[in-house]
Coordinates of C-alpha atoms in Angstrom, one line a residue:
M1 CA -26.1 -40.4 40.1
A2 CA -24.2 -37.1 40.4
R3 CA -24.2 -34.9 37.3
I4 CA -20.8 -34.8 35.6
E5 CA -19.6 -31.2 35.3
T6 CA -17.8 -30.4 32.1
P7 CA -14.5 -28.6 32.7
K8 CA -14.5 -25.0 31.4
R9 CA -12.2 -23.5 28.9
I10 CA -9.1 -22.0 30.7
R11 CA -9.3 -18.3 31.1
G12 CA -7.2 -16.5 28.5
T13 CA -7.5 -19.3 25.9
Q14 CA -9.9 -19.5 23.0
D15 CA -11.8 -22.0 20.8
I16 CA -11.5 -20.6 17.3
F17 CA -14.4 -21.5 15.0
G18 CA -16.6 -20.1 12.2
D19 CA -15.9 -16.5 11.2
E20 CA -13.1 -16.2 13.7
Q21 CA -11.4 -19.3 12.2
R22 CA -11.8 -18.0 8.7
R23 CA -10.2 -14.7 9.6
F24 CA -7.4 -16.6 11.4
A25 CA -6.8 -18.8 8.4
R26 CA -6.8 -15.8 6.1
V27 CA -3.9 -14.2 8.1
L28 CA -1.9 -17.4 8.0
A29 CA -2.5 -17.9 4.3
A30 CA -1.4 -14.4 3.4
F31 CA 1.7 -14.7 5.6
D32 CA 2.6 -18.0 3.9
H33 CA 2.0 -16.4 0.4
V34 CA 4.2 -13.4 1.1
R35 CA 7.0 -15.3 2.8
R36 CA 7.3 -17.4 -0.3
L37 CA 7.5 -14.3 -2.5
Y38 CA 10.4 -13.0 -0.3
G39 CA 12.2 -16.4 -0.2
F40 CA 11.8 -17.0 3.6
Q41 CA 12.1 -20.6 4.5
R42 CA 9.4 -22.1 6.9
V43 CA 10.9 -23.4 10.1
D44 CA 9.2 -24.9 13.2
V45 CA 10.7 -24.9 16.7
P46 CA 9.5 -26.6 20.0
V47 CA 6.6 -25.1 21.9
F48 CA 8.7 -25.5 25.1
E49 CA 12.4 -24.9 25.7
S50 CA 14.8 -24.9 28.6
T51 CA 13.9 -21.9 30.8
A52 CA 17.5 -20.6 30.3
V53 CA 16.8 -20.0 26.6
F54 CA 14.3 -17.3 27.5
A55 CA 15.9 -16.0 30.8
R56 CA 19.1 -15.3 28.9
S57 CA 17.6 -13.9 25.8
L58 CA 14.7 -11.8 27.3
G59 CA 16.6 -10.8 30.5
E60 CA 15.9 -12.0 34.0
T61 CA 14.5 -8.6 35.0
T62 CA 12.0 -8.1 32.2
D63 CA 8.3 -8.5 33.0
V64 CA 8.0 -11.4 30.5
V65 CA 10.6 -13.5 32.5
S66 CA 9.7 -12.3 36.0
K67 CA 5.9 -12.3 35.7
E68 CA 4.5 -13.7 32.5
M69 CA 6.3 -17.0 31.6
Y70 CA 4.6 -20.4 32.0
T71 CA 7.5 -22.2 33.7
F72 CA 7.4 -25.7 35.2
E73 CA 9.6 -28.5 36.4
D74 CA 9.3 -31.7 34.5
R75 CA 9.6 -35.2 35.9
G76 CA 13.3 -35.2 35.3
G77 CA 13.7 -32.0 37.4
D78 CA 14.5 -29.8 34.5
S79 CA 13.0 -26.3 34.4
L80 CA 11.0 -25.8 31.2
T81 CA 9.1 -22.9 29.8
L82 CA 6.3 -22.6 27.2
R83 CA 7.6 -20.2 24.6
P84 CA 6.5 -16.6 25.2
E85 CA 7.9 -15.6 21.7
F86 CA 9.8 -17.2 18.8
T87 CA 13.1 -15.4 18.4
A88 CA 14.9 -17.0 21.3
G89 CA 14.0 -20.5 20.3
I90 CA 15.1 -19.8 16.7
A91 CA 18.4 -18.4 17.9
R92 CA 18.9 -21.5 20.1
A93 CA 18.2 -23.8 17.1
Y94 CA 20.6 -21.8 14.9
L95 CA 23.4 -22.6 17.4
T96 CA 22.5 -26.2 18.4
E97 CA 21.4 -27.5 15.0
G98 CA 24.4 -26.1 13.1
W99 CA 22.4 -23.7 11.0
Q100 CA 25.4 -21.4 10.9
Q101 CA 26.6 -23.1 7.7
Y102 CA 23.5 -21.8 5.9
A103 CA 23.9 -18.1 7.0
P104 CA 22.6 -15.7 6.1
L105 CA 19.2 -17.4 6.8
K106 CA 15.8 -15.9 6.1
L107 CA 13.3 -17.8 8.3
A108 CA 9.5 -17.6 8.9
T109 CA 7.4 -19.4 11.4
A110 CA 3.9 -19.3 13.0
G111 CA 2.2 -20.9 16.0
P112 CA 1.0 -20.5 19.6
V113 CA 2.9 -18.6 22.2
F114 CA 2.1 -18.3 25.9
R115 CA 2.2 -15.4 28.4
Y116 CA 0.5 -15.3 31.8
E117 CA -1.0 -11.8 31.7
R118 CA -4.4 -10.2 32.2
P119 CA -6.7 -11.3 29.2
Q120 CA -8.3 -8.4 27.3
K121 CA -9.5 -7.6 23.8
G122 CA -7.0 -9.0 21.4
R123 CA -4.7 -10.3 24.2
F124 CA -4.8 -13.9 25.4
R125 CA -2.7 -16.2 27.6
Q126 CA -2.3 -18.6 24.7
F127 CA -2.2 -16.6 21.5
H128 CA -0.7 -17.0 18.1
Q129 CA 2.1 -15.2 16.3
I130 CA 3.7 -15.0 12.9
D131 CA 7.4 -14.3 12.9
A132 CA 10.1 -13.5 10.3
E133 CA 13.8 -13.4 11.0
V134 CA 17.1 -12.7 9.1
I135 CA 20.1 -14.2 10.8
G136 CA 23.7 -13.7 9.8
A137 CA 23.2 -10.5 7.8
A138 CA 24.7 -7.3 9.3
E139 CA 23.8 -5.1 6.3
P140 CA 20.9 -2.6 6.6
A141 CA 19.4 -4.2 3.5
A142 CA 18.3 -7.1 5.8
D143 CA 16.3 -4.6 7.9
V144 CA 14.8 -3.1 4.7
E145 CA 13.9 -6.6 3.4
L146 CA 12.0 -7.4 6.6
L147 CA 10.2 -4.1 6.7
V148 CA 9.1 -4.3 3.1
F149 CA 7.9 -7.9 3.7
A150 CA 5.8 -6.6 6.7
D151 CA 4.4 -3.7 4.6
Q152 CA 3.4 -6.1 1.8
L153 CA 1.7 -8.5 4.2
L154 CA -0.4 -5.7 5.6
R155 CA -1.3 -4.7 2.1
E156 CA -2.2 -8.3 1.2
L157 CA -4.5 -8.4 4.2
G158 CA -6.2 -5.1 3.1
I159 CA -5.3 -3.3 6.4
S160 CA -2.4 -1.1 5.4
D161 CA -4.6 2.1 5.4
G162 CA -4.5 3.6 8.9
V163 CA -1.4 1.6 9.9
T164 CA 1.8 3.7 10.4
L165 CA 5.3 2.4 10.4
Q166 CA 7.1 4.0 13.4
L167 CA 10.9 3.8 13.1
N168 CA 13.8 4.5 15.4
T169 CA 17.5 3.7 15.7
L170 CA 19.1 2.4 18.9
G171 CA 22.6 2.9 17.5
D172 CA 25.6 0.6 17.9
A173 CA 27.0 -0.5 21.2
E174 CA 29.1 2.7 21.7
T175 CA 26.0 4.9 20.9
R176 CA 23.8 2.9 23.2
D177 CA 26.3 3.1 26.1
A178 CA 26.7 6.8 25.9
W179 CA 22.9 7.4 25.5
R180 CA 22.1 5.1 28.4
A181 CA 24.6 7.0 30.7
A182 CA 22.9 10.3 29.7
L183 CA 19.5 8.9 30.4
I184 CA 20.6 7.7 33.9
T185 CA 21.9 11.1 34.7
H186 CA 18.7 12.8 33.4
F187 CA 16.2 10.5 35.2
G188 CA 18.4 10.4 38.3
Q189 CA 18.0 14.2 38.7
H190 CA 14.2 13.7 38.8
K191 CA 14.1 10.3 40.6
G192 CA 11.9 11.6 43.4
D193 CA 9.3 12.7 40.9
L194 CA 9.1 9.4 39.0
S195 CA 6.5 6.7 39.7
A196 CA 7.6 3.6 41.6
E197 CA 7.7 1.6 38.3
S198 CA 9.9 4.1 36.6
Q199 CA 12.2 4.3 39.6
D200 CA 12.5 0.5 39.4
R201 CA 13.3 0.8 35.7
L202 CA 15.9 3.4 36.4
E203 CA 17.9 0.8 38.3
R204 CA 17.3 -2.1 35.9
N205 CA 16.4 -0.8 32.5
P206 CA 16.4 3.1 32.1
L207 CA 15.5 3.1 28.4
R208 CA 12.1 1.7 29.2
I209 CA 11.2 4.9 31.1
L210 CA 11.0 6.6 27.7
D211 CA 7.8 4.6 26.8
T212 CA 6.2 5.0 30.2
K213 CA 2.4 5.3 30.2
D214 CA 2.3 7.0 33.5
P215 CA 1.0 10.6 32.9
G216 CA 3.1 11.9 35.8
D217 CA 6.3 10.5 34.2
R218 CA 5.6 11.7 30.7
P219 CA 7.0 15.3 31.0
I220 CA 10.2 14.0 32.5
A221 CA 10.5 11.3 29.8
D222 CA 9.7 13.8 27.0
A223 CA 12.5 16.1 28.3
A224 CA 15.1 13.3 28.2
P225 CA 17.9 13.6 25.7
D226 CA 17.4 12.1 22.2
I227 CA 19.7 9.4 20.9
D228 CA 20.7 11.5 17.9
A229 CA 23.1 13.5 20.0
Y230 CA 25.1 10.3 20.8
L231 CA 25.0 8.5 17.4
T232 CA 28.3 7.5 16.0
S233 CA 28.9 8.2 12.4
E234 CA 28.6 4.5 11.6
A235 CA 25.3 4.2 13.4
G236 CA 24.0 7.3 11.7
A237 CA 25.0 5.9 8.3
F238 CA 23.3 2.6 9.1
F239 CA 20.0 4.3 9.9
E240 CA 20.2 6.5 6.8
S241 CA 20.6 3.4 4.7
V242 CA 17.5 1.8 6.2
T243 CA 15.4 4.9 5.6
R244 CA 16.7 5.4 2.1
G245 CA 15.9 1.7 1.3
L246 CA 12.3 2.1 2.6
D247 CA 11.9 5.3 0.5
A248 CA 13.2 3.4 -2.6
A249 CA 10.7 0.6 -1.9
G250 CA 7.8 3.0 -1.5
V251 CA 7.2 2.1 2.2
A252 CA 6.0 5.1 4.2
W253 CA 7.5 5.6 7.7
T254 CA 7.7 8.1 10.5
R255 CA 10.4 8.7 13.1
N256 CA 9.5 7.9 16.7
A257 CA 12.6 8.9 18.7
R258 CA 11.0 7.4 21.9
L259 CA 10.6 4.0 20.4
V260 CA 13.0 1.8 22.4
R261 CA 14.0 -1.8 23.2
G262 CA 15.3 -2.2 26.7
L263 CA 17.7 -5.1 26.4
D264 CA 21.3 -4.6 25.7
Y265 CA 21.5 -7.0 22.7
Y266 CA 19.3 -4.7 20.6
R267 CA 21.1 -2.6 18.1
H268 CA 20.2 -0.1 15.3
T269 CA 16.7 -0.5 13.9
A270 CA 13.6 -0.7 16.1
F271 CA 10.1 -0.5 14.6
E272 CA 6.4 -0.9 15.1
F273 CA 3.4 -0.9 12.8
V274 CA 0.7 1.0 14.7
T275 CA -3.0 1.5 14.2
D276 CA -5.6 3.5 16.0
R277 CA -8.3 0.8 15.3
L278 CA -7.5 -1.4 18.3
G279 CA -7.7 1.1 21.1
A280 CA -4.8 0.9 23.6
Q281 CA -3.5 -2.3 22.0
G282 CA -2.4 -0.4 18.9
T283 CA 0.7 -2.3 17.8
V284 CA 0.0 -4.9 15.2
L285 CA 3.6 -5.8 14.2
A286 CA 6.9 -5.0 15.8
G287 CA 10.5 -5.9 15.7
G288 CA 14.1 -4.8 15.5
R289 CA 17.8 -5.7 15.1
Y290 CA 19.2 -7.9 17.9
D291 CA 22.9 -8.3 17.0
G292 CA 23.9 -9.2 20.5
L293 CA 21.3 -12.0 21.1
I294 CA 23.1 -15.1 19.8
G295 CA 26.2 -14.1 21.7
A296 CA 24.1 -13.9 24.9
L297 CA 23.1 -17.5 24.2
G298 CA 26.7 -18.6 24.1
G299 CA 27.4 -18.4 20.3
N300 CA 29.7 -16.3 18.3
E301 CA 28.5 -12.7 17.8
T302 CA 26.0 -13.0 15.0
P303 CA 23.8 -10.2 13.6
G304 CA 20.1 -10.7 13.4
V305 CA 16.9 -8.8 12.8
G306 CA 13.3 -9.9 13.0
W307 CA 9.6 -9.1 13.7
A308 CA 6.5 -10.7 15.1
A309 CA 2.8 -10.0 14.8
G310 CA -0.2 -11.3 16.7
V311 CA -2.5 -13.3 14.4
E312 CA -5.5 -12.4 16.6
R313 CA -4.9 -8.7 16.3
L314 CA -4.4 -8.9 12.5
A315 CA -7.6 -11.0 12.2
M316 CA -9.6 -8.3 14.1
L317 CA -8.7 -5.8 11.4
I318 CA -9.4 -7.7 8.2
D319 CA -12.7 -7.9 6.4
E320 CA -14.8 -11.0 7.0
P321 CA -13.6 -13.6 4.5
A322 CA -16.2 -15.4 2.5
A323 CA -17.3 -18.8 3.9
E324 CA -15.8 -21.8 2.3
R325 CA -18.0 -23.3 -0.5
I326 CA -18.1 -26.8 -1.9
D327 CA -18.7 -27.9 -5.5
A328 CA -21.3 -30.5 -5.0
V329 CA -23.5 -32.3 -2.4
I330 CA -24.8 -35.8 -3.1
V331 CA -28.4 -36.4 -2.1
P332 CA -29.0 -40.2 -2.0
M333 CA -32.5 -41.5 -1.4
G334 CA -32.6 -45.1 -0.1
E335 CA -30.0 -47.5 1.2
A336 CA -28.7 -48.7 -2.1
A337 CA -28.4 -45.1 -3.4
E338 CA -26.5 -44.2 -0.2
L339 CA -24.0 -47.0 -0.7
R340 CA -23.4 -46.0 -4.4
A341 CA -23.1 -42.4 -3.3
T342 CA -20.3 -43.3 -0.9
G343 CA -18.2 -44.6 -3.9
I344 CA -19.1 -41.6 -6.1
L345 CA -18.2 -39.2 -3.2
A346 CA -14.8 -40.8 -2.9
D347 CA -14.1 -40.6 -6.6
L348 CA -15.1 -37.0 -6.8
R349 CA -12.8 -36.0 -3.9
R350 CA -9.9 -37.9 -5.5
A351 CA -10.5 -35.9 -8.7
G352 CA -10.0 -32.7 -6.7
I353 CA -13.7 -31.8 -6.4
A354 CA -14.9 -30.6 -3.0
A355 CA -18.0 -32.7 -2.2
D356 CA -20.2 -33.7 0.6
M357 CA -23.2 -36.0 1.2
A358 CA -26.6 -35.1 2.6
F359 CA -27.9 -38.4 4.0
K360 CA -30.4 -37.2 6.7
G361 CA -34.0 -35.9 6.3
N362 CA -36.4 -35.8 3.4
M363 CA -35.5 -34.5 -0.1
K364 CA -36.3 -30.9 0.8
R365 CA -34.1 -30.9 3.8
R366 CA -31.2 -32.5 2.0
L367 CA -31.4 -30.0 -0.8
A368 CA -31.5 -27.3 1.8
K369 CA -28.2 -28.6 3.2
A370 CA -26.6 -28.4 -0.2
D371 CA -27.8 -24.8 -0.6
A372 CA -26.6 -23.9 2.9
Q373 CA -23.1 -25.2 2.1
G374 CA -23.0 -22.9 -1.0
A375 CA -22.7 -25.9 -3.3
R376 CA -22.9 -25.3 -7.1
F377 CA -24.5 -28.6 -7.7
A378 CA -26.8 -31.2 -6.0
I379 CA -26.3 -34.8 -7.3
I380 CA -29.5 -36.7 -6.7
L381 CA -29.5 -40.5 -6.6
G382 CA -32.6 -42.7 -6.3
D383 CA -33.7 -46.1 -7.5
D384 CA -34.4 -44.8 -11.0
E385 CA -31.0 -43.2 -11.4
L386 CA -29.3 -46.4 -10.1
A387 CA -31.2 -48.5 -12.6
K388 CA -30.0 -46.2 -15.5
G389 CA -26.4 -45.7 -14.2
V390 CA -26.8 -41.9 -14.1
A391 CA -27.1 -39.2 -11.5
A392 CA -29.5 -36.2 -11.7
V393 CA -27.3 -33.2 -11.5
K394 CA -29.1 -30.0 -10.4
A395 CA -27.3 -26.7 -11.0
L396 CA -28.5 -24.9 -7.9
G397 CA -27.9 -21.4 -9.2
A398 CA -29.6 -21.8 -12.5
G399 CA -32.2 -24.3 -11.3
T400 CA -31.6 -26.6 -14.3
Q401 CA -31.2 -30.4 -14.0
D402 CA -29.5 -33.0 -16.3
E403 CA -28.8 -36.7 -16.2
V404 CA -25.1 -37.4 -16.2
P405 CA -23.5 -40.9 -16.4
F406 CA -21.6 -41.8 -13.2
G407 CA -18.3 -42.0 -15.2
D408 CA -18.7 -38.4 -16.5
L409 CA -19.6 -36.7 -13.1
A410 CA -16.0 -35.5 -12.4
R411 CA -15.6 -34.1 -15.9
V412 CA -19.0 -32.3 -15.9
L413 CA -18.6 -30.9 -12.4
S414 CA -15.1 -29.6 -13.2
A415 CA -16.3 -27.7 -16.3

């Protein structure tokens, strides 16, 4: 008979277990804790959407849409896409589910996202993000709220040291249009000296040339005009309000005048939390204000601001969490003891006590299982204990042992 070959894990995906899972869970737990402190409601949106949701929001010409999306036609002939990010799906839900009545909304979500790109350290084709959004608030206080939230999350995870908040303004629509025209003029004068990728961006998305990684393009990008020369008084005042709010909240920041977002619906604040501990993949959390996004999806013009962070990248930076421990392991010896232990185990768990049963091997091996699980107690049951209606409770740290009536086990173990 031919040997059955087990299908392999798909490249760019991961099976998360053990220490990796504990790190992963630690990030999600910290995020959930901080979002509660800041009054952000948890929301969940579909893993797949109509392709138009992402094509309209991310832009047909972006790399994400043109190269990285997992798009397929379903049996009904509709074009669907696995979400490459959260914001577009949340904006779609805001419009289609009537959430406008609750605005301004502070929302938080987490889960898998999908991008077809070359897997590398900290980057997968199915990866996980945490995401926070404020929709319906045009005030700079919303930007400050999100940035302080992000800063506190990084502190909660113990990774704020060595992480820098880089901040920039993209101005309002008038500012952006004037700056974009100036950039097109500047880069057009040096078009022949630009790389093929930057020449392509000049036609489609000239702001993206500013963050080029091509060493030949950098001197031209560095000589490009700054946005500050084109800021309207309103846009300048908005950015000043954000920076003053961060200062008041004790959040350190640094200006990065080359930090951009290429799509036209981005406005005002753009930001990244950056570390040097992950090599080239240095951004651990990023976001910005997207006042034009909901209008691009067919709704009324609605302000919005948000950020996302990769769970895997954050998990790589945190200290190894302690392994989960349980309170007690029941060690039954004999068939009758095992049956009685099943009932005791259920009672202990219903009383909120983390417990397990060691039912394989000799006494020494069963006690070793209890020790390996970090249990505080081993509950030993044999014929003698059953006859007396007690369990032998061994405190594994102290090495002491006492007989405890079955009815008192939960109370004793909880003490």
